[in-house]
mmCIF file of N, CA and C in Angstrom:
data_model
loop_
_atom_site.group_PDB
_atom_site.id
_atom_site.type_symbol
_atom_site.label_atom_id
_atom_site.label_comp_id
_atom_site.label_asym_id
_atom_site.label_seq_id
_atom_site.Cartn_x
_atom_site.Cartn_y
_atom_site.Cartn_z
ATOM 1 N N UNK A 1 -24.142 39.188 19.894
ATOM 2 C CA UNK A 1 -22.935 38.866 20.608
ATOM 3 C C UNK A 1 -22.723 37.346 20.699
ATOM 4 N N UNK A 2 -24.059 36.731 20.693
ATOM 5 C CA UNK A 2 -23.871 35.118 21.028
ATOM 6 C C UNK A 2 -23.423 34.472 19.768
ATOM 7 N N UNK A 3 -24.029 35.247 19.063
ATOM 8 C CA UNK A 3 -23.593 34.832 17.502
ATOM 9 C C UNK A 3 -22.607 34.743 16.882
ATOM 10 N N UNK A 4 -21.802 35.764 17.545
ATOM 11 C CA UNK A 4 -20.362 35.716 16.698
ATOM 12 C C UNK A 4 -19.309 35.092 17.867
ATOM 13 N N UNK A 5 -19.712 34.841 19.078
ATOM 14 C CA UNK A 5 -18.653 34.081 20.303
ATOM 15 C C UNK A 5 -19.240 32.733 19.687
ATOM 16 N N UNK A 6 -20.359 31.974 18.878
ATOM 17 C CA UNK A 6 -20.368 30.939 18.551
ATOM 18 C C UNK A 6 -19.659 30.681 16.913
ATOM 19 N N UNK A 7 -20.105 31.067 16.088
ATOM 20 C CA UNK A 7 -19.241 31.283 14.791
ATOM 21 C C UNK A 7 -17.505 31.687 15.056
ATOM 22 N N UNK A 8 -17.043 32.054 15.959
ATOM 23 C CA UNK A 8 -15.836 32.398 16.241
ATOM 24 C C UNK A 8 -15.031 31.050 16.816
ATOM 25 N N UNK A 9 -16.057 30.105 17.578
ATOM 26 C CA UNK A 9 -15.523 28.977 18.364
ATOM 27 C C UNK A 9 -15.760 27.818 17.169
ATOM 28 N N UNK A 10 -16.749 27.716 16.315
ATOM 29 C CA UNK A 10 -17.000 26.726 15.461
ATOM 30 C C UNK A 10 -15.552 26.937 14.614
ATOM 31 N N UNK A 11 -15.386 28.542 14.059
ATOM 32 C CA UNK A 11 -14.358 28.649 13.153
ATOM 33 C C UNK A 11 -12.629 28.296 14.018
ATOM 34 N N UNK A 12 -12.634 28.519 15.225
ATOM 35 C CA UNK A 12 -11.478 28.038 15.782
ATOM 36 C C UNK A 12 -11.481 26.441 16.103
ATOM 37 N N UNK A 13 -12.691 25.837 16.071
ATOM 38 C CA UNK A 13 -12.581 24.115 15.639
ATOM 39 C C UNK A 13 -12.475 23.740 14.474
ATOM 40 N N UNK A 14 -12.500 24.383 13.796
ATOM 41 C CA UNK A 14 -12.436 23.847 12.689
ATOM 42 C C UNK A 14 -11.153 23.831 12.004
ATOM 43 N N UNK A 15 -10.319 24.992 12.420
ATOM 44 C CA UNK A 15 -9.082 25.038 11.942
ATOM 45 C C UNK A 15 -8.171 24.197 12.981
ATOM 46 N N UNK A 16 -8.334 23.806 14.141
ATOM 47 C CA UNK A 16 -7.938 22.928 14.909
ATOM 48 C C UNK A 16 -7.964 21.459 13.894
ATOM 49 N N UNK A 17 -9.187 21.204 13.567
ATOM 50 C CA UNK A 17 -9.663 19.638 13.436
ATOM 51 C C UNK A 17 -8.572 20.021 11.981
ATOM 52 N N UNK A 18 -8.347 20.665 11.800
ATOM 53 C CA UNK A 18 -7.812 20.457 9.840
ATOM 54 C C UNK A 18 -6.660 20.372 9.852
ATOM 55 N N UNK A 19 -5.974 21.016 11.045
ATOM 56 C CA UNK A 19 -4.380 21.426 10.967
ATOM 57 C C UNK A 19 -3.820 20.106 11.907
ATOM 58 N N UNK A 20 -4.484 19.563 12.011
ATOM 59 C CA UNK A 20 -4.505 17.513 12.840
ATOM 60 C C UNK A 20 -4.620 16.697 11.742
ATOM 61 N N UNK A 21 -5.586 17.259 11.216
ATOM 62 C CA UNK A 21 -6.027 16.255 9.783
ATOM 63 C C UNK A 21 -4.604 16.707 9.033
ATOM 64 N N UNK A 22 -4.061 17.953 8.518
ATOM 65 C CA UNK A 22 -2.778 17.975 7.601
ATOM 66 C C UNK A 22 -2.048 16.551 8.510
ATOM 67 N N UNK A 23 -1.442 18.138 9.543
ATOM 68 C CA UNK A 23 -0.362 17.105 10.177
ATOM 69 C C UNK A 23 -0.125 15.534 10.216
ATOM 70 N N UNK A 24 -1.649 14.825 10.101
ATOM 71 C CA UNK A 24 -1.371 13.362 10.493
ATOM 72 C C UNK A 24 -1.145 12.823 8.822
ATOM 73 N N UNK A 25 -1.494 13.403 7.927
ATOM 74 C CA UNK A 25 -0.999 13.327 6.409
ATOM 75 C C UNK A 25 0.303 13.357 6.202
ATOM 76 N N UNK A 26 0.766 14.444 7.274
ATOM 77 C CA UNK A 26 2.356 14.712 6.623
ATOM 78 C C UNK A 26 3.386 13.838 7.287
ATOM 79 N N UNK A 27 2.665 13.541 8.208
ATOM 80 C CA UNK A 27 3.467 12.329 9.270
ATOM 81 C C UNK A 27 3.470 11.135 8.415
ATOM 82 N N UNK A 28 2.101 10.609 7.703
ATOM 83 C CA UNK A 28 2.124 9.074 6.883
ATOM 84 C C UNK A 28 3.251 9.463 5.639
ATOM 85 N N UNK A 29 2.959 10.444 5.338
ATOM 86 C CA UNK A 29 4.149 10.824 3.937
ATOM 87 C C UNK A 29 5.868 10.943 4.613
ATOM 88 N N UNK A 30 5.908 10.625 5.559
ATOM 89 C CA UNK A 30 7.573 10.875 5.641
ATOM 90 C C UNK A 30 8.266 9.741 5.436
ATOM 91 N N UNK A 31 9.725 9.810 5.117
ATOM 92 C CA UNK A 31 10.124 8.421 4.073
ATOM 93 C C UNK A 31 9.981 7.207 5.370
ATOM 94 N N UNK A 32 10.044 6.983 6.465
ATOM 95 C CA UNK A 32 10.177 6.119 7.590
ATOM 96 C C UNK A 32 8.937 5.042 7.867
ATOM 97 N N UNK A 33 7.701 6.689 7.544
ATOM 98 C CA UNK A 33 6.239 5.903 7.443
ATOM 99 C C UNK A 33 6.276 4.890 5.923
ATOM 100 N N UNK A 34 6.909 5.831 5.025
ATOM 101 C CA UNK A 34 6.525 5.376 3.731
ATOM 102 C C UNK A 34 6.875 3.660 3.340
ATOM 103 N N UNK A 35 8.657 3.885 3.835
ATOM 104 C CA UNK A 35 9.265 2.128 4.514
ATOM 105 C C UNK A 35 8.413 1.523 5.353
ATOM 106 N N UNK A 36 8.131 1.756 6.475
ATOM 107 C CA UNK A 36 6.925 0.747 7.382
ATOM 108 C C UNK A 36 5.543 0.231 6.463
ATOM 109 N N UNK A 37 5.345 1.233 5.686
ATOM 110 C CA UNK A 37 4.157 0.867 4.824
ATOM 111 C C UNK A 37 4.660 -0.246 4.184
ATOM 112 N N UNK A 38 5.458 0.092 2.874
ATOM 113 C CA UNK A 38 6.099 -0.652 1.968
ATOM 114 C C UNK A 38 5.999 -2.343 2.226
ATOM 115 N N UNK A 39 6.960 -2.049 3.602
ATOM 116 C CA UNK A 39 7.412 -3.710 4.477
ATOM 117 C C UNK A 39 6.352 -3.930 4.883
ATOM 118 N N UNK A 40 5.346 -3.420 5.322
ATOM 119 C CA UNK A 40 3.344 -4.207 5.967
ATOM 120 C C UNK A 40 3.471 -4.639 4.650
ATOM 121 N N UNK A 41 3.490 -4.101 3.233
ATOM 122 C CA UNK A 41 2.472 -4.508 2.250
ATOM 123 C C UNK A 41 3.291 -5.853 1.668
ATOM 124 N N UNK A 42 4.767 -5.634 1.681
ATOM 125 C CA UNK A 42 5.433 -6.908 0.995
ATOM 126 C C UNK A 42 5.173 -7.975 2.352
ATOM 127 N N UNK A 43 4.900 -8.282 3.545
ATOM 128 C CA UNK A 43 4.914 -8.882 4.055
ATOM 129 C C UNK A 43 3.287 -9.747 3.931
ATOM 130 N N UNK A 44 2.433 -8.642 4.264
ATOM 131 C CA UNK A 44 1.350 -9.633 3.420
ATOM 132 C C UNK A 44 1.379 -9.796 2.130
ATOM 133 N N UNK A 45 1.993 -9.598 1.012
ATOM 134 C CA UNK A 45 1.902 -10.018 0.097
ATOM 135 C C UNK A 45 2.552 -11.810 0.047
ATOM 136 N N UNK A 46 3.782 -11.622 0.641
ATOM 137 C CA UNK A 46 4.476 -12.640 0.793
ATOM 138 C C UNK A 46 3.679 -14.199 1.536
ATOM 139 N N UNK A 47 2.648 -13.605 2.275
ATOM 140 C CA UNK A 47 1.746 -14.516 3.130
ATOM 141 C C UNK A 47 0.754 -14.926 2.315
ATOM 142 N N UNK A 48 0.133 -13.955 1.560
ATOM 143 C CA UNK A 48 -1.266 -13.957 0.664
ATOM 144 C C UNK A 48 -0.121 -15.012 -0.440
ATOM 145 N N UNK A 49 0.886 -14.700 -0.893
ATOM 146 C CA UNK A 49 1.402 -15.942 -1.742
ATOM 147 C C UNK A 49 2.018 -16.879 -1.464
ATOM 148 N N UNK A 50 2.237 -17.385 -0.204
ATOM 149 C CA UNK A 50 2.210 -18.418 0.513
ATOM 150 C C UNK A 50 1.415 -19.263 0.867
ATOM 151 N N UNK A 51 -0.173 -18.606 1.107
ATOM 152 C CA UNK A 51 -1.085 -19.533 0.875
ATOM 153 C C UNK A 51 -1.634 -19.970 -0.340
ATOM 154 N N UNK A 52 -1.299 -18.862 -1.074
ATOM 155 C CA UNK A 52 -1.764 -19.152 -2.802
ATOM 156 C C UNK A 52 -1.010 -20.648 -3.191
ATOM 157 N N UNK A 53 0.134 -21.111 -2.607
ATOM 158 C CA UNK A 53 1.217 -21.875 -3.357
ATOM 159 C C UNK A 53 0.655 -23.484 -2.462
ATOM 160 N N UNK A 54 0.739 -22.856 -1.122
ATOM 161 C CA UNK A 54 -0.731 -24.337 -0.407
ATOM 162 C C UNK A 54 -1.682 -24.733 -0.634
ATOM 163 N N UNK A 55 -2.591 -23.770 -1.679
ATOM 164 C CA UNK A 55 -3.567 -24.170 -1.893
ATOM 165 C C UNK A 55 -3.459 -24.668 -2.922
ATOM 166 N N UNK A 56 -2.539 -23.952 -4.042
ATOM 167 C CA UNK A 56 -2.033 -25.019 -5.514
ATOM 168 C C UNK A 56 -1.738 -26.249 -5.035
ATOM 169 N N UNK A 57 -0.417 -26.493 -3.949
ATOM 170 C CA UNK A 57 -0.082 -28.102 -3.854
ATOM 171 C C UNK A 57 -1.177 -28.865 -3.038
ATOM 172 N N UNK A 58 -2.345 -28.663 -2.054
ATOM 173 C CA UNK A 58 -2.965 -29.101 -2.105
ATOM 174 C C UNK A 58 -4.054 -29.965 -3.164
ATOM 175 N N UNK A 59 -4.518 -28.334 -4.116
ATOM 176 C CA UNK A 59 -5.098 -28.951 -5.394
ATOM 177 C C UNK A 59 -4.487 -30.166 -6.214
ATOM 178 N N UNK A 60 -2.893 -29.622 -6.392
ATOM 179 C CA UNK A 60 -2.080 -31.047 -6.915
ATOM 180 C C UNK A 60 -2.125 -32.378 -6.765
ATOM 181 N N UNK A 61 -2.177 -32.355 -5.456
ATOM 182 C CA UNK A 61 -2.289 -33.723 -4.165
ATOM 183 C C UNK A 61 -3.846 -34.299 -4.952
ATOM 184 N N UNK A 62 -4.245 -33.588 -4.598
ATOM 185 C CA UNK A 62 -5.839 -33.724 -4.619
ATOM 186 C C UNK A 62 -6.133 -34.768 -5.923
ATOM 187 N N UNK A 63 -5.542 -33.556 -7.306
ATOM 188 C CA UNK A 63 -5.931 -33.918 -8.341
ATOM 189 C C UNK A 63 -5.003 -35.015 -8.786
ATOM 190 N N UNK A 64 -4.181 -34.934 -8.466
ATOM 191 C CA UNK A 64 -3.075 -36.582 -8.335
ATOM 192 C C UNK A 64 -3.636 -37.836 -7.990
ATOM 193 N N UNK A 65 -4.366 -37.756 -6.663
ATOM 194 C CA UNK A 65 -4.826 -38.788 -6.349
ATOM 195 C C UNK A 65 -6.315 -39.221 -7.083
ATOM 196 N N UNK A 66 -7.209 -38.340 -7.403
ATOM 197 C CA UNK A 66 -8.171 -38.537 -8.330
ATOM 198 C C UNK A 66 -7.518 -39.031 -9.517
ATOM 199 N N UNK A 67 -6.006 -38.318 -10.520
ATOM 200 C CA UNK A 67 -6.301 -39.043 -11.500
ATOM 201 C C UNK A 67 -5.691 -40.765 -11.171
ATOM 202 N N UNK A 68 -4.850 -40.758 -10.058
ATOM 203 C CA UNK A 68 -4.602 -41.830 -9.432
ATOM 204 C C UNK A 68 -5.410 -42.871 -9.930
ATOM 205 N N UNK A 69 -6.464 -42.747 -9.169
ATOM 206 C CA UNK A 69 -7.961 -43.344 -8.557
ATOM 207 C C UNK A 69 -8.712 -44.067 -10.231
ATOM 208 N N UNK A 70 -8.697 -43.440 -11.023
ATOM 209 C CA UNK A 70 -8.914 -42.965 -12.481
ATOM 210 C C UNK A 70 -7.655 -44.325 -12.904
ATOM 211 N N UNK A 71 -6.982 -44.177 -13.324
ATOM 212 C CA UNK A 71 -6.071 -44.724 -13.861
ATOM 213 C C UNK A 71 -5.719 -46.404 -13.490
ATOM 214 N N UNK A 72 -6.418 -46.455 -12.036
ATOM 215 C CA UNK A 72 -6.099 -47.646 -11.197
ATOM 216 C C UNK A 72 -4.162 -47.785 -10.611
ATOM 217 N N UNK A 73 -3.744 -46.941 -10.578
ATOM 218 C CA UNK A 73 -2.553 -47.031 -10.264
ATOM 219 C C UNK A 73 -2.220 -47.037 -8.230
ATOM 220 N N UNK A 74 -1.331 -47.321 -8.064
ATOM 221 C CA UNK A 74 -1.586 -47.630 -6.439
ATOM 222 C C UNK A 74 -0.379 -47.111 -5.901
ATOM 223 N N UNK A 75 -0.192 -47.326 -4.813
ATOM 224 C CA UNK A 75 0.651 -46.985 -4.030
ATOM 225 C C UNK A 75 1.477 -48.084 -3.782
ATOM 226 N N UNK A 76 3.052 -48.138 -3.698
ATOM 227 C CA UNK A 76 4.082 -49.475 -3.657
ATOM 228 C C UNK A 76 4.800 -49.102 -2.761
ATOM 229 N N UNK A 77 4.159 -50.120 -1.665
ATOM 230 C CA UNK A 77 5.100 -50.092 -0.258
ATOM 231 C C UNK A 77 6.584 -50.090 -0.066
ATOM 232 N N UNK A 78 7.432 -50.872 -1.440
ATOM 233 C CA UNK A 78 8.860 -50.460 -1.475
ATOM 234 C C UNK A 78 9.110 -48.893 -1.923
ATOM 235 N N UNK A 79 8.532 -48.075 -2.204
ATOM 236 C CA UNK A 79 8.612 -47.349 -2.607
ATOM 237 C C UNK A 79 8.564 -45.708 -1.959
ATOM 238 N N UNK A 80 9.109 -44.881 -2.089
ATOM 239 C CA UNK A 80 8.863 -43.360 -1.090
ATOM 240 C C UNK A 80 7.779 -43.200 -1.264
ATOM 241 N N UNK A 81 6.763 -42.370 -0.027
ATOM 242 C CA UNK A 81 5.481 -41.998 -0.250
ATOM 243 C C UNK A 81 4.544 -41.310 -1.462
ATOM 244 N N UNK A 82 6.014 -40.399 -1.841
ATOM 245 C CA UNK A 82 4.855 -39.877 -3.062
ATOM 246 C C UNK A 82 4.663 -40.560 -4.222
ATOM 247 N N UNK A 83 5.578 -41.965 -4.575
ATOM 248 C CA UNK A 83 5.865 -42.546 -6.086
ATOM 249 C C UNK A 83 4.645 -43.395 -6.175
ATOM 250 N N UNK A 84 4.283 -44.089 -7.450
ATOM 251 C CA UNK A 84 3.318 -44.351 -7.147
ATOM 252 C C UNK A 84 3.579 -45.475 -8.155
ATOM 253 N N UNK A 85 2.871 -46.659 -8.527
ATOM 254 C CA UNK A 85 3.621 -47.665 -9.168
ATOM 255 C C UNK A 85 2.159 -48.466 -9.866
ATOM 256 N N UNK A 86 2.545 -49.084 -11.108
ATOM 257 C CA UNK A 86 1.636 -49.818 -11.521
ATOM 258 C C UNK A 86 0.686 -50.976 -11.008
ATOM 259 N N UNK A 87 -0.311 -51.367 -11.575
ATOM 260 C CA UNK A 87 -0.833 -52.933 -10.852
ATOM 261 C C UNK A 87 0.296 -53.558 -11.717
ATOM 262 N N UNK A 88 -0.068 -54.581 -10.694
ATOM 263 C CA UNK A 88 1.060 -55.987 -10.940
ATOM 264 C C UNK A 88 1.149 -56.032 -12.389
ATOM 265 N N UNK A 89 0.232 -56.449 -13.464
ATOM 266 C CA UNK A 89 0.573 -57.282 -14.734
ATOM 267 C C UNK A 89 0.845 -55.556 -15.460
ATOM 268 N N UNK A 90 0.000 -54.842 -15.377
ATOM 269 C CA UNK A 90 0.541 -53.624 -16.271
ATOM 270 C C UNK A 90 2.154 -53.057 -16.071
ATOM 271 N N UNK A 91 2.580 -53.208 -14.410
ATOM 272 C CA UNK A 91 3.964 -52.947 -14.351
ATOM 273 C C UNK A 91 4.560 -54.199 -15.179
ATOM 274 N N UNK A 92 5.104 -55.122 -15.212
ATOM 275 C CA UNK A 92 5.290 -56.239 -15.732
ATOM 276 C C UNK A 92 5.466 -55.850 -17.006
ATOM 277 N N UNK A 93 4.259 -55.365 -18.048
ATOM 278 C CA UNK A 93 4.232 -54.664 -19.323
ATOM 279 C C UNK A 93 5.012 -53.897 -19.276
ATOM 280 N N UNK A 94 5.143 -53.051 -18.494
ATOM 281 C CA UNK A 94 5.878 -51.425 -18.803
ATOM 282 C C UNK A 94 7.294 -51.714 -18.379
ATOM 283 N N UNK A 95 7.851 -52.354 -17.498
ATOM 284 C CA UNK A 95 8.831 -53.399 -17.441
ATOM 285 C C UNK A 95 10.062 -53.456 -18.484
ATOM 286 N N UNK A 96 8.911 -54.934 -19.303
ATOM 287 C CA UNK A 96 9.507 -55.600 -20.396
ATOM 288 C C UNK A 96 9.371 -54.729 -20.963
ATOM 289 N N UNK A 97 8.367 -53.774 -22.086
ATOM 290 C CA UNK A 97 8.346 -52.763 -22.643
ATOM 291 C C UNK A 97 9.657 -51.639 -22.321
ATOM 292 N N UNK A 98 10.101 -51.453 -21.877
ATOM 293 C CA UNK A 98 11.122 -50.611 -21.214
ATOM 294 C C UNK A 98 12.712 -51.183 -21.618
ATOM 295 N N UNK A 99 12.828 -52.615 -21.260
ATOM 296 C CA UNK A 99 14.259 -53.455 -21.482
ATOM 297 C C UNK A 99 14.038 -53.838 -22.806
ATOM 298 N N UNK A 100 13.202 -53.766 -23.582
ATOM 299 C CA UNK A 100 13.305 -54.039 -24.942
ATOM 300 C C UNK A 100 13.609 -52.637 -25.437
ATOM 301 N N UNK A 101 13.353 -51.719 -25.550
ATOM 302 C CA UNK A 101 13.339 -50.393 -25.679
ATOM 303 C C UNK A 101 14.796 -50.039 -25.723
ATOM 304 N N UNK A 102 15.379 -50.646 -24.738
ATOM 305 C CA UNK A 102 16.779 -49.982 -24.321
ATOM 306 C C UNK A 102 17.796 -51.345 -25.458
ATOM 307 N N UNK A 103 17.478 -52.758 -25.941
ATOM 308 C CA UNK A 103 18.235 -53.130 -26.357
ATOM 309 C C UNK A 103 17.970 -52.960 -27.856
ATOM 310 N N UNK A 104 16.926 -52.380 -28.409
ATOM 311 C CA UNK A 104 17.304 -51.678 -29.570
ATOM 312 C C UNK A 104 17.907 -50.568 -29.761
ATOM 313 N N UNK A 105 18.228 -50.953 -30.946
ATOM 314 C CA UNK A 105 19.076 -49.888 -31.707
ATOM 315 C C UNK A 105 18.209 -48.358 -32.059
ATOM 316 N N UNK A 106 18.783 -47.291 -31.352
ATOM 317 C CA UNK A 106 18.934 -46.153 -32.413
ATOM 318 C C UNK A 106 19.855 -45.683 -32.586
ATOM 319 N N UNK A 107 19.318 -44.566 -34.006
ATOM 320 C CA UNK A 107 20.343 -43.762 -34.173
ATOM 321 C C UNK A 107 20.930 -42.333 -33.482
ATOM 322 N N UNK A 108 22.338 -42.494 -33.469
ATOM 323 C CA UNK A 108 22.636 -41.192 -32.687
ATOM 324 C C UNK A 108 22.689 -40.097 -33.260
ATOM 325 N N UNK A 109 22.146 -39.357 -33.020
ATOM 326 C CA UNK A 109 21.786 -37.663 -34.147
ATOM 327 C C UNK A 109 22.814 -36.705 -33.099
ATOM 328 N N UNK A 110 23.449 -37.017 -32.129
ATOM 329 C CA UNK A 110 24.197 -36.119 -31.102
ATOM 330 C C UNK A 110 25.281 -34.821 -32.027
ATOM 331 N N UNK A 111 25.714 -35.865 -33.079
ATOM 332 C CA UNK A 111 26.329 -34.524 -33.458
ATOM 333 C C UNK A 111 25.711 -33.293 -34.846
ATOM 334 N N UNK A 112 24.702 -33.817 -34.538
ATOM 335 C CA UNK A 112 23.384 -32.692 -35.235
ATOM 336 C C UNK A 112 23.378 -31.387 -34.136
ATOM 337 N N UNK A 113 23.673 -30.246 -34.184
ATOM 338 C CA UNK A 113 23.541 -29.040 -33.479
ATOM 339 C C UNK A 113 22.131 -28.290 -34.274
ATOM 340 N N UNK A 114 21.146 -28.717 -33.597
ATOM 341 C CA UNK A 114 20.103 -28.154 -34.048
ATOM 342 C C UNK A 114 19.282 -26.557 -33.712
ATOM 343 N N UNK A 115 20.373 -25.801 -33.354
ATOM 344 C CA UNK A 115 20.093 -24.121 -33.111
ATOM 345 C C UNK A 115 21.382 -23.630 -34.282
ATOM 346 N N UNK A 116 21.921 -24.500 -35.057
ATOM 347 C CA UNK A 116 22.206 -24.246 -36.422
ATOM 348 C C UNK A 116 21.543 -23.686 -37.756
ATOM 349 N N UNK A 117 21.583 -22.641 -38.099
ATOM 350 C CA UNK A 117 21.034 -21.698 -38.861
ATOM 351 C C UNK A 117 21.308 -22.761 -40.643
ATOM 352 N N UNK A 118 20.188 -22.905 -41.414
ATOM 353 C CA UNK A 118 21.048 -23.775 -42.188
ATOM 354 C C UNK A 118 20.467 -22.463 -43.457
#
């Protein structure tokens, strides 16, 4: 008698615990849950690539100023924070190098359309 009032109560928990377990399945599957999901996942996604894009321009910064550092190039107080400007005699070079550049002559190829099939 004890045997089957216990096998009778195990088997009525058990179909309890399962028909909770469906139900809370069929509740995550309805289209409302399915949207709330969706929007959690694009929202951390959107965060997880937000820091991805800080940690690139950090690296940038970073590796900017190393090749900076490298190059001997400096920072020019007339200048916005991020530009960055030659030492004295090399600007000077790049300068003159530059206004000579512009008072020679080239040629104009402008009316060459070069996505012309020949």
């Amino acid at each position: 008698m004890f045997r089957r009032a216990f096998w009778f109560t195990a088997g009525a928990a058990a179909g309890v615990w399962a028909t909770n377990k469906v139900h809370r399945q069929l509740k995550k599957l309805t289209p409302e849950s399915l949207a709330a999901q969706a929007a959690d996942k694009a929202v951390e996604a959107g965060h997880r690539l937000k820091e991805f894009a800080l940690d690139v321009k950090a690296g940038m910064s970073q590796r900017e100023d190393e090749l900076n550092d490298a190059l001997g190039l400096q920072q020019d107080p007339d200048r916005p924070d991020n530009v960055t400007a030659l030492p004295g005699p090399r600007r000077m070079r790049a300068i003159q190098n530059d206004a000579h550049r512009k008072t020679t002559h080239r040629p104009n190829f402008s009316h060459i359309n070069r996505n012309e099939d020949h």
